[in-house]
Amino acid sequence: MRMAGKLRIELGQARALCCAPLLAIALTGFACDHAKDSAPNQTSQTPAHTVNADSPPLNLPPDNGPPPKFDGDRAMQYVKDMVKFGPRPLGSANHKKVEDYILSRLKGDDVENDIFTADTPVGKFPVHNIIAKFPGNKDGIIVVASHYDTNYPLRNTSYVGANDGGSSSALLLELANQLRGKTRDGYSVWLVWDDAEEAMKPDGSAGQPFEMDFLQDSLYGITHLAEKWQADGTVKKVKAFLLADMIGDSDLNIDRDTNSTPWLEDVVYEAATRLGYQSHFFSRTLGMEDDHLPFMKRGVPSADLIDFDYGYNNVFWHTPQDTVDKLSAKSLEITGTVILETIRILDNMPQLPPK
Ligand SMILES: [Zn+2]
């Protein structure tokens, strides 16, 4: 994923102010300046984490019942297991090992394999989306997605993507543990480990010029799945699409995304608040280009849960320094429980707003 090119450049400029006492004002101004569709008050000092003023009031269910369970230590072990295979770009032997690893953890579950060949700027590659389906007694599906590939090794041959792809893929494996073995009292939940999210050509993140339009050279797997589910009618049944990406950073600060559905982001924030984790959410607002876009385009309410600030000035992103020592089990637990609580709130809302 990436931010829109213009946003990324200006984030760099905003970060240049980080050592000045104006940091908070600079970041708030940055957030407002680039959230024109959803935050028209560009000079507002309102913190970015507050409920979106343009959203209709949400009919939220009462906050009762025990908090969801999520084993952060077990999820961290899954990250370590996947990273041990090494870089996992499309078409590599390591990629196949990670596919097999994910499938081995889903034995006995209802799994759909969506396999196709992607025609990319650097050749044709096999792509493998893995979908695990956990049934509910309510009509409709909530999708939780994460990509598991690392980018094509034109940039960094030792890049293992512990946070970028590893953390969220591990999180989904632990979600599967929590969902397995019972019919949910709510919507069906489908977990999607999507493939080929990363651009195959350098996208400028390592200092190279933009050689390709990112959206034409990335998101191959999720785009294929969205097209397939549109053709067979599944898209109409998807009530919400929750994306997790780069959520393992031990300094967890999940951004509010202006390319996500405002009311669904508000539900995520409500879930975080109910669990006492709101300080990790939405202190900054960015516009992300990520795996949620093909579903947004098809009218599915979507939310990208992403912490795009990975190390000071994003120094670990897409570098060999994206390793497990930068992550924490607590961050995985925070994101995992907030996703489960978000699903529980959606299950119990009398009516979900349209996109
Ligand atoms: Zn990436």
PDB file of C-alpha atoms in Angstrom, residues 135-263:
ATOM      1  CA  PRO A 135     -20.633 -19.058   9.350  1.00  0.00           C
ATOM      2  CA  GLY A 136     -23.064 -16.888  11.290  1.00  0.00           C
ATOM      3  CA  ASN A 137     -26.832 -17.026  11.789  1.00  0.00           C
ATOM      4  CA  LYS A 138     -27.397 -13.523  10.378  1.00  0.00           C
ATOM      5  CA  ASP A 139     -27.722 -12.814   6.679  1.00  0.00           C
ATOM      6  CA  GLY A 140     -24.571 -11.103   5.450  1.00  0.00           C
ATOM      7  CA  ILE A 141     -20.783 -11.321   5.524  1.00  0.00           C
ATOM      8  CA  ILE A 142     -18.078  -9.308   7.247  1.00  0.00           C
ATOM      9  CA  VAL A 143     -14.713  -9.634   5.519  1.00  0.00           C
ATOM     10  CA  VAL A 144     -11.412  -9.161   7.340  1.00  0.00           C
ATOM     11  CA  ALA A 145      -8.433  -9.031   4.968  1.00  0.00           C
ATOM     12  CA  SER A 146      -4.650  -8.873   4.986  1.00  0.00           C
ATOM     13  CA  HIS A 147      -2.064  -9.328   2.264  1.00  0.00           C
ATOM     14  CA  TYR A 148       0.703 -11.838   2.911  1.00  0.00           C
ATOM     15  CA  ASP A 149       3.165 -11.260   0.047  1.00  0.00           C
ATOM     16  CA  THR A 150       6.287  -9.117   0.200  1.00  0.00           C
ATOM     17  CA  ASN A 151       7.281  -6.904  -2.680  1.00  0.00           C
ATOM     18  CA  TYR A 152       9.157  -8.002  -5.753  1.00  0.00           C
ATOM     19  CA  PRO A 153      12.881  -8.228  -5.015  1.00  0.00           C
ATOM     20  CA  LEU A 154      13.939  -5.403  -7.299  1.00  0.00           C
ATOM     21  CA  ARG A 155      14.271  -3.232  -4.235  1.00  0.00           C
ATOM     22  CA  ASN A 156      15.426  -5.149  -1.177  1.00  0.00           C
ATOM     23  CA  THR A 157      16.478  -8.751  -1.428  1.00  0.00           C
ATOM     24  CA  SER A 158      16.546  -9.230   2.346  1.00  0.00           C
ATOM     25  CA  TYR A 159      13.197  -7.600   3.088  1.00  0.00           C
ATOM     26  CA  VAL A 160      10.973  -9.973   5.101  1.00  0.00           C
ATOM     27  CA  GLY A 161       7.967  -7.732   5.827  1.00  0.00           C
ATOM     28  CA  ALA A 162       7.449  -8.628   9.504  1.00  0.00           C
ATOM     29  CA  ASN A 163       5.039  -5.740   9.933  1.00  0.00           C
ATOM     30  CA  ASP A 164       4.057  -5.174   6.293  1.00  0.00           C
ATOM     31  CA  GLY A 165       2.119  -8.305   5.525  1.00  0.00           C
ATOM     32  CA  GLY A 166       3.442 -10.517   8.334  1.00  0.00           C
ATOM     33  CA  SER A 167       1.740  -8.925  11.349  1.00  0.00           C
ATOM     34  CA  SER A 168      -1.723  -8.696   9.800  1.00  0.00           C
ATOM     35  CA  SER A 169      -1.545 -12.183   8.253  1.00  0.00           C
ATOM     36  CA  ALA A 170      -0.660 -13.582  11.678  1.00  0.00           C
ATOM     37  CA  LEU A 171      -3.482 -11.573  13.209  1.00  0.00           C
ATOM     38  CA  LEU A 172      -5.948 -13.244  10.835  1.00  0.00           C
ATOM     39  CA  LEU A 173      -4.648 -16.694  11.825  1.00  0.00           C
ATOM     40  CA  GLU A 174      -5.383 -15.884  15.486  1.00  0.00           C
ATOM     41  CA  LEU A 175      -8.794 -14.494  14.517  1.00  0.00           C
ATOM     42  CA  ALA A 176      -9.469 -17.873  12.904  1.00  0.00           C
ATOM     43  CA  ASN A 177      -8.649 -19.557  16.226  1.00  0.00           C
ATOM     44  CA  GLN A 178     -11.224 -17.365  17.962  1.00  0.00           C
ATOM     45  CA  LEU A 179     -13.920 -17.883  15.309  1.00  0.00           C
ATOM     46  CA  ARG A 180     -13.485 -21.617  14.799  1.00  0.00           C
ATOM     47  CA  GLY A 181     -15.816 -24.330  16.044  1.00  0.00           C
ATOM     48  CA  LYS A 182     -19.107 -22.482  16.486  1.00  0.00           C
ATOM     49  CA  THR A 183     -21.790 -20.841  14.394  1.00  0.00           C
ATOM     50  CA  ARG A 184     -21.541 -17.149  15.147  1.00  0.00           C
ATOM     51  CA  ASP A 185     -24.482 -15.324  16.675  1.00  0.00           C
ATOM     52  CA  GLY A 186     -24.139 -12.622  14.015  1.00  0.00           C
ATOM     53  CA  TYR A 187     -22.876 -12.199  10.489  1.00  0.00           C
ATOM     54  CA  SER A 188     -20.661 -14.756   8.804  1.00  0.00           C
ATOM     55  CA  VAL A 189     -17.015 -13.722   8.988  1.00  0.00           C
ATOM     56  CA  TRP A 190     -14.731 -14.449   6.059  1.00  0.00           C
ATOM     57  CA  LEU A 191     -10.994 -14.043   6.573  1.00  0.00           C
ATOM     58  CA  VAL A 192      -9.060 -13.226   3.408  1.00  0.00           C
ATOM     59  CA  TRP A 193      -5.301 -13.645   3.071  1.00  0.00           C
ATOM     60  CA  ASP A 194      -4.933 -11.818  -0.214  1.00  0.00           C
ATOM     61  CA  ASP A 195      -1.919 -12.011  -2.454  1.00  0.00           C
ATOM     62  CA  ALA A 196       0.049  -9.673  -4.732  1.00  0.00           C
ATOM     63  CA  GLU A 197      -0.821  -6.468  -2.910  1.00  0.00           C
ATOM     64  CA  GLU A 198       2.654  -5.079  -3.418  1.00  0.00           C
ATOM     65  CA  ALA A 199       3.650  -3.250  -6.605  1.00  0.00           C
ATOM     66  CA  MET A 200       6.000  -5.221  -8.824  1.00  0.00           C
ATOM     67  CA  LYS A 201       7.866  -2.168 -10.089  1.00  0.00           C
ATOM     68  CA  PRO A 202       9.569   0.309  -7.748  1.00  0.00           C
ATOM     69  CA  ASP A 203       6.928   2.753  -6.575  1.00  0.00           C
ATOM     70  CA  GLY A 204       9.156   5.480  -5.285  1.00  0.00           C
ATOM     71  CA  SER A 205       9.261   4.222  -1.715  1.00  0.00           C
ATOM     72  CA  ALA A 206      12.970   3.498  -2.014  1.00  0.00           C
ATOM     73  CA  GLY A 207      13.714   6.802  -3.697  1.00  0.00           C
ATOM     74  CA  GLN A 208      13.084   5.696  -7.279  1.00  0.00           C
ATOM     75  CA  PRO A 209      10.821   7.707  -9.543  1.00  0.00           C
ATOM     76  CA  PHE A 210       7.239   6.637 -10.000  1.00  0.00           C
ATOM     77  CA  GLU A 211       7.531   4.313 -12.953  1.00  0.00           C
ATOM     78  CA  MET A 212       4.011   3.006 -12.885  1.00  0.00           C
ATOM     79  CA  ASP A 213       0.679   4.113 -11.657  1.00  0.00           C
ATOM     80  CA  PHE A 214       0.559   2.259  -8.337  1.00  0.00           C
ATOM     81  CA  LEU A 215      -3.061   1.297  -8.716  1.00  0.00           C
ATOM     82  CA  GLN A 216      -2.318  -0.345 -12.067  1.00  0.00           C
ATOM     83  CA  ASP A 217       0.616  -2.274 -10.606  1.00  0.00           C
ATOM     84  CA  SER A 218      -0.487  -3.577  -7.220  1.00  0.00           C
ATOM     85  CA  LEU A 219      -3.575  -4.908  -5.416  1.00  0.00           C
ATOM     86  CA  TYR A 220      -3.707  -7.751  -7.968  1.00  0.00           C
ATOM     87  CA  GLY A 221      -5.166 -10.353  -5.622  1.00  0.00           C
ATOM     88  CA  ILE A 222      -7.869  -8.313  -3.930  1.00  0.00           C
ATOM     89  CA  THR A 223      -8.913  -6.724  -7.225  1.00  0.00           C
ATOM     90  CA  HIS A 224      -9.408 -10.175  -8.741  1.00  0.00           C
ATOM     91  CA  LEU A 225     -11.428 -11.287  -5.716  1.00  0.00           C
ATOM     92  CA  ALA A 226     -13.635  -8.179  -5.796  1.00  0.00           C
ATOM     93  CA  GLU A 227     -14.304  -8.736  -9.517  1.00  0.00           C
ATOM     94  CA  LYS A 228     -15.074 -12.417  -8.934  1.00  0.00           C
ATOM     95  CA  TRP A 229     -17.423 -11.668  -6.032  1.00  0.00           C
ATOM     96  CA  GLN A 230     -19.125  -8.967  -8.039  1.00  0.00           C
ATOM     97  CA  ALA A 231     -19.735 -11.406 -10.894  1.00  0.00           C
ATOM     98  CA  ASP A 232     -21.184 -14.130  -8.630  1.00  0.00           C
ATOM     99  CA  GLY A 233     -23.241 -11.755  -6.443  1.00  0.00           C
ATOM    100  CA  THR A 234     -21.179 -12.151  -3.257  1.00  0.00           C
ATOM    101  CA  VAL A 235     -20.255  -8.461  -3.089  1.00  0.00           C
ATOM    102  CA  LYS A 236     -23.900  -7.565  -2.391  1.00  0.00           C
ATOM    103  CA  LYS A 237     -23.803  -9.735   0.742  1.00  0.00           C
ATOM    104  CA  VAL A 238     -20.665  -8.104   2.187  1.00  0.00           C
ATOM    105  CA  LYS A 239     -21.818  -5.728   4.934  1.00  0.00           C
ATOM    106  CA  ALA A 240     -18.340  -4.475   5.839  1.00  0.00           C
ATOM    107  CA  PHE A 241     -14.752  -4.904   4.663  1.00  0.00           C
ATOM    108  CA  LEU A 242     -12.128  -4.503   7.384  1.00  0.00           C
ATOM    109  CA  LEU A 243      -8.515  -4.358   6.262  1.00  0.00           C
ATOM    110  CA  ALA A 244      -5.524  -4.823   8.558  1.00  0.00           C
ATOM    111  CA  ASP A 245      -2.095  -3.665   7.391  1.00  0.00           C
ATOM    112  CA  MET A 246       1.078  -2.822   9.334  1.00  0.00           C
ATOM    113  CA  ILE A 247      -0.645  -3.236  12.698  1.00  0.00           C
ATOM    114  CA  GLY A 248       2.175  -4.878  14.682  1.00  0.00           C
ATOM    115  CA  ASP A 249       4.371  -1.832  15.390  1.00  0.00           C
ATOM    116  CA  SER A 250       5.178  -1.807  19.114  1.00  0.00           C
ATOM    117  CA  ASP A 251       4.409   1.933  19.015  1.00  0.00           C
ATOM    118  CA  LEU A 252       0.893   1.436  17.696  1.00  0.00           C
ATOM    119  CA  ASN A 253      -0.892   4.474  16.227  1.00  0.00           C
ATOM    120  CA  ILE A 254      -3.574   3.453  13.773  1.00  0.00           C
ATOM    121  CA  ASP A 255      -4.425   6.261  11.362  1.00  0.00           C
ATOM    122  CA  ARG A 256      -7.856   7.484  10.333  1.00  0.00           C
ATOM    123  CA  ASP A 257      -8.080   6.943   6.582  1.00  0.00           C
ATOM    124  CA  THR A 258      -9.967   9.400   4.391  1.00  0.00           C
ATOM    125  CA  ASN A 259     -10.386   6.730   1.696  1.00  0.00           C
ATOM    126  CA  SER A 260     -12.387   4.533   4.101  1.00  0.00           C
ATOM    127  CA  THR A 261     -16.098   4.736   4.975  1.00  0.00           C
ATOM    128  CA  PRO A 262     -16.530   7.374   7.741  1.00  0.00           C
ATOM    129  CA  TRP A 263     -19.315   5.593   9.654  1.00  0.00           C
TER     130      TRP A 263
END
